[in-house]
CSV table of C-alpha atoms in Angstrom, one decimal:
chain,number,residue,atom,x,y,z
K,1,UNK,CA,122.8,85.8,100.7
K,2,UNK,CA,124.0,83.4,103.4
K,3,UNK,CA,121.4,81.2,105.7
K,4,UNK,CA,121.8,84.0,108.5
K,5,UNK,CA,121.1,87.1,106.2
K,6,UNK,CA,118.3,84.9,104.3
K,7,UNK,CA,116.6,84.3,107.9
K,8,UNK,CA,116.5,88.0,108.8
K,9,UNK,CA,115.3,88.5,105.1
K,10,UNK,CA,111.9,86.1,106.2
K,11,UNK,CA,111.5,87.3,109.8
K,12,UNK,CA,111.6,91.0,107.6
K,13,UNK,CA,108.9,89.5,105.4
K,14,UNK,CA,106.9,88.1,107.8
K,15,UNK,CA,106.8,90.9,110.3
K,16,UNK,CA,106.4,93.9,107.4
K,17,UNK,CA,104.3,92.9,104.8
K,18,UNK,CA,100.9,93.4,105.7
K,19,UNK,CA,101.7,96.6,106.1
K,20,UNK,CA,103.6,96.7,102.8
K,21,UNK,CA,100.6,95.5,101.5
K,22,UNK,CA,98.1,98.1,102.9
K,23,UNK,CA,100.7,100.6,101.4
K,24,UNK,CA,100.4,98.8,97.9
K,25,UNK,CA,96.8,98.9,98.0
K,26,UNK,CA,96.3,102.8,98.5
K,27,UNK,CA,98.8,102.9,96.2
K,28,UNK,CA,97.4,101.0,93.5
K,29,UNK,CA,94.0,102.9,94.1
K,30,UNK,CA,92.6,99.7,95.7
K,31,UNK,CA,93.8,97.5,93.1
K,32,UNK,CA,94.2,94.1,95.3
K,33,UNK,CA,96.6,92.6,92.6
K,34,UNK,CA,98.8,95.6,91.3
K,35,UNK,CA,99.3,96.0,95.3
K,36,UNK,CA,100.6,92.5,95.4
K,37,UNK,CA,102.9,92.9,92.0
K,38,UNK,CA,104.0,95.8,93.5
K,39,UNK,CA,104.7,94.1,97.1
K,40,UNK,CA,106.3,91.5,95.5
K,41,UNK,CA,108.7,93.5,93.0
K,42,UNK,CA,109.9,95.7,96.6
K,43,UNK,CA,110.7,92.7,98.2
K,44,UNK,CA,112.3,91.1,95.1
K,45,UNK,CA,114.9,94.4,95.0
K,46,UNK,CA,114.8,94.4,98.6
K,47,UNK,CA,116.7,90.9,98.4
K,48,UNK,CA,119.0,91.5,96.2
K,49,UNK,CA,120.1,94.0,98.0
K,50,UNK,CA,119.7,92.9,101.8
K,51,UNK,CA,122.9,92.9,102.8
K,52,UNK,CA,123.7,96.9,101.8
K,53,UNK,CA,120.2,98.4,103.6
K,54,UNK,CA,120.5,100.2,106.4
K,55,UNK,CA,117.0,100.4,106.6
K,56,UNK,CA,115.2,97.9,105.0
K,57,UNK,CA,111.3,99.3,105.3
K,58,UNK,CA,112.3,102.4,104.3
K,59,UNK,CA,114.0,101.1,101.1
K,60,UNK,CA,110.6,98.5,100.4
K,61,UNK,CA,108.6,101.5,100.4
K,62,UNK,CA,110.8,103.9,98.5
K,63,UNK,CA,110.8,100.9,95.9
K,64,UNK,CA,106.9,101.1,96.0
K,65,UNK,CA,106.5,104.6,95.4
K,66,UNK,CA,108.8,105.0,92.4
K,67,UNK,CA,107.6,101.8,90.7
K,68,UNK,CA,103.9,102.5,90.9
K,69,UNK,CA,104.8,106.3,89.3
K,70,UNK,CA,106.9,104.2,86.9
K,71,UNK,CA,104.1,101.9,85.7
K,72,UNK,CA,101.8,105.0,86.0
K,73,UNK,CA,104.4,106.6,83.1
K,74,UNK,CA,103.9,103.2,80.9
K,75,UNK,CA,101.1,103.7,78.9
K,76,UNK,CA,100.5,99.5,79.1
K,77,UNK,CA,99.8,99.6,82.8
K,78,UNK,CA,97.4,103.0,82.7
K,79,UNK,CA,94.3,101.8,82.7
K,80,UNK,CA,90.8,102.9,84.5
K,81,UNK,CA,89.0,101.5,87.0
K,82,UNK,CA,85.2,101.4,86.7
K,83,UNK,CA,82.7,102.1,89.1
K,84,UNK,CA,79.2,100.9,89.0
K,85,UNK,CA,78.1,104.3,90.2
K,86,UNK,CA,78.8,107.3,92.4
K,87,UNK,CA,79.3,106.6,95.8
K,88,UNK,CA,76.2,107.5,97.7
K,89,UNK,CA,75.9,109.8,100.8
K,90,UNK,CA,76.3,107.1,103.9
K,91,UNK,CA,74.1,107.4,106.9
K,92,UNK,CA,75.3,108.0,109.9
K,93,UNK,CA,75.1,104.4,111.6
K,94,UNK,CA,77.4,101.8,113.3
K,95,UNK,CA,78.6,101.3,110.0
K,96,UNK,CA,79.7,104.5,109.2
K,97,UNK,CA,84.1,104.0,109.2
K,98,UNK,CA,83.5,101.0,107.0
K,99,UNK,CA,81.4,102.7,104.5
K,100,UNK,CA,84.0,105.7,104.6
K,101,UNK,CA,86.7,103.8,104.0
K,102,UNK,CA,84.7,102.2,100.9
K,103,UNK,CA,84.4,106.2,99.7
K,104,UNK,CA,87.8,106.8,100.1
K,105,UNK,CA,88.8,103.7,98.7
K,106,UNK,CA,87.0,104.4,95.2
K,107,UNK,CA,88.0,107.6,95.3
K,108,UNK,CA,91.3,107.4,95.5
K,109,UNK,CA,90.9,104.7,92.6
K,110,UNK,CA,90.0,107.1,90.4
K,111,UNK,CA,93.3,109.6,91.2
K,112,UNK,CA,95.9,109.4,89.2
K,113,UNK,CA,99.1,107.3,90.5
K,114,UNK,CA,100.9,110.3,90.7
K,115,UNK,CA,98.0,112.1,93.2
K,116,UNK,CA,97.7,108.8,95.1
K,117,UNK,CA,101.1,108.8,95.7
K,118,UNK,CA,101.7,112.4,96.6
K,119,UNK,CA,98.5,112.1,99.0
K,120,UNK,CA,99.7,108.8,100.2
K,121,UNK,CA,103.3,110.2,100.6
K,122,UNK,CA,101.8,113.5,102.2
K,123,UNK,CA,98.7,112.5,104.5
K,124,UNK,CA,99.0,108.7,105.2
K,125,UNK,CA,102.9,108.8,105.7
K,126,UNK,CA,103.2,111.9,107.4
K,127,UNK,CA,106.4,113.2,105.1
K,128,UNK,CA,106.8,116.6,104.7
K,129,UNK,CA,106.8,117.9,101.6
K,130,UNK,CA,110.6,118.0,101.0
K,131,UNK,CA,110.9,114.5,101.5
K,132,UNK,CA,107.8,113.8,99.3
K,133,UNK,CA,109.9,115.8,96.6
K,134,UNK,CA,112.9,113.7,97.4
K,135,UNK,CA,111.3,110.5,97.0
K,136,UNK,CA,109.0,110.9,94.1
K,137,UNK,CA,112.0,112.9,92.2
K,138,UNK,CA,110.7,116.5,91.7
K,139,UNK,CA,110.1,119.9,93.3
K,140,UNK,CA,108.5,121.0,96.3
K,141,UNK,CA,106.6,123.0,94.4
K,142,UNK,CA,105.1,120.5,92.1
K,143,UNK,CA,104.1,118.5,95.3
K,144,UNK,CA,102.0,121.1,96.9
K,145,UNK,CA,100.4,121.9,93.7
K,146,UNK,CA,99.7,118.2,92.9
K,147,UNK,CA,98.6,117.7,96.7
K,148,UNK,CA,96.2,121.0,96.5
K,149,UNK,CA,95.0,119.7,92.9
K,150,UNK,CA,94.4,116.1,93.9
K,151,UNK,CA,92.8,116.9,97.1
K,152,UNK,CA,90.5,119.2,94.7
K,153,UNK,CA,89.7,116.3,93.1
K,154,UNK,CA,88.5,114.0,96.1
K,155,UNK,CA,86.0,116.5,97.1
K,156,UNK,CA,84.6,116.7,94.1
K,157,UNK,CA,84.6,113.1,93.1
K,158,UNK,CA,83.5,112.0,97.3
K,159,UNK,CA,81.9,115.6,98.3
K,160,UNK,CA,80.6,113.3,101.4
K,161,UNK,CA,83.9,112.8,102.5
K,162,UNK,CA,84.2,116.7,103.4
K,163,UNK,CA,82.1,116.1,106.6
K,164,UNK,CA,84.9,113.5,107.7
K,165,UNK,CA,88.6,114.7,106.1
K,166,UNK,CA,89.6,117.9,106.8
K,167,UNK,CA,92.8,117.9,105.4
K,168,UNK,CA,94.5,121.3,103.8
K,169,UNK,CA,97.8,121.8,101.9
């Protein structure tokens, strides 16, 4: 990589990892430190392959999504995350989006990294479902079923969060 390309490499950096990084943590089920192995391990490939990329974010994140199903398939890198209880039913205050986002957050953290993803893929990246199959490496079908089974599985792990998501597959 020559000083111009590794310059446009860092202004890439700068500008798009906080985002990367909010990616990383859905992803990662709210994992603050997988997000940022997984953040860094994009950008890593990213780099080596700078010059090639047409469209650098779109690569970063395609990077993200299969690694974190790749370290979901290694049986070293499963592991659960424990919650000191069930989330409780929030009031309604000023409050209320934070405390939401705190439901979500654990909820999602207890999906597996293949339903995080697909829901990530799906609802917080807007892709249709073709591209989700694209990206993640398997049939349409198996991403609605997975969406529809994973959304299943938030309202019965958050049922509060049915007042506030209305999401259908």
């Amino acid at each position: 990589m020559d000083a111009a390309d590794e310059q446009r490499f860092r202004e890439f950096v700068d500008a798009r990892s906080p985002g990367l990084m909010r990616l990383g943590y859905l992803l990662t089920g709210g994992d603050q430190h997988a997000a940022e192995d997984l953040v860094q391990t994009a950008l890593a490939r990213l780099a080596a392959r700078w010059r090639r990329v047409a469209a650098p974010e779109a690569y970063a994140k395609q990077i993200m999504y299969r690694q974190q199903i790749s370290w979901w398939r290694a049986s070293t890198r499963r592991g659960e995350v424990l919650q000191a209880g069930p989330p409780e039913r929030e009031a309604r205050d000023a409050h209320h989006q934070s405390e939401l986002r705190l439901v979500l957050r654990s909820a999602l953290a207890r999906l597996t990294a293949r339903q995080r993803a697909v829901l990530v893929l799906r609802y917080y990246e807007d892709l249709p479902e073709q591209e989700v199959a694209r990206v993640l490496g398997c049939s349409v079908g198996t991403v609605r079923s997975t969406a529809h089974r994973s959304l299943a599985r938030l309202r019965e792990i958050a049922p509060e969060l049915a007042h506030d998501l209305e999401v259908t597959t």
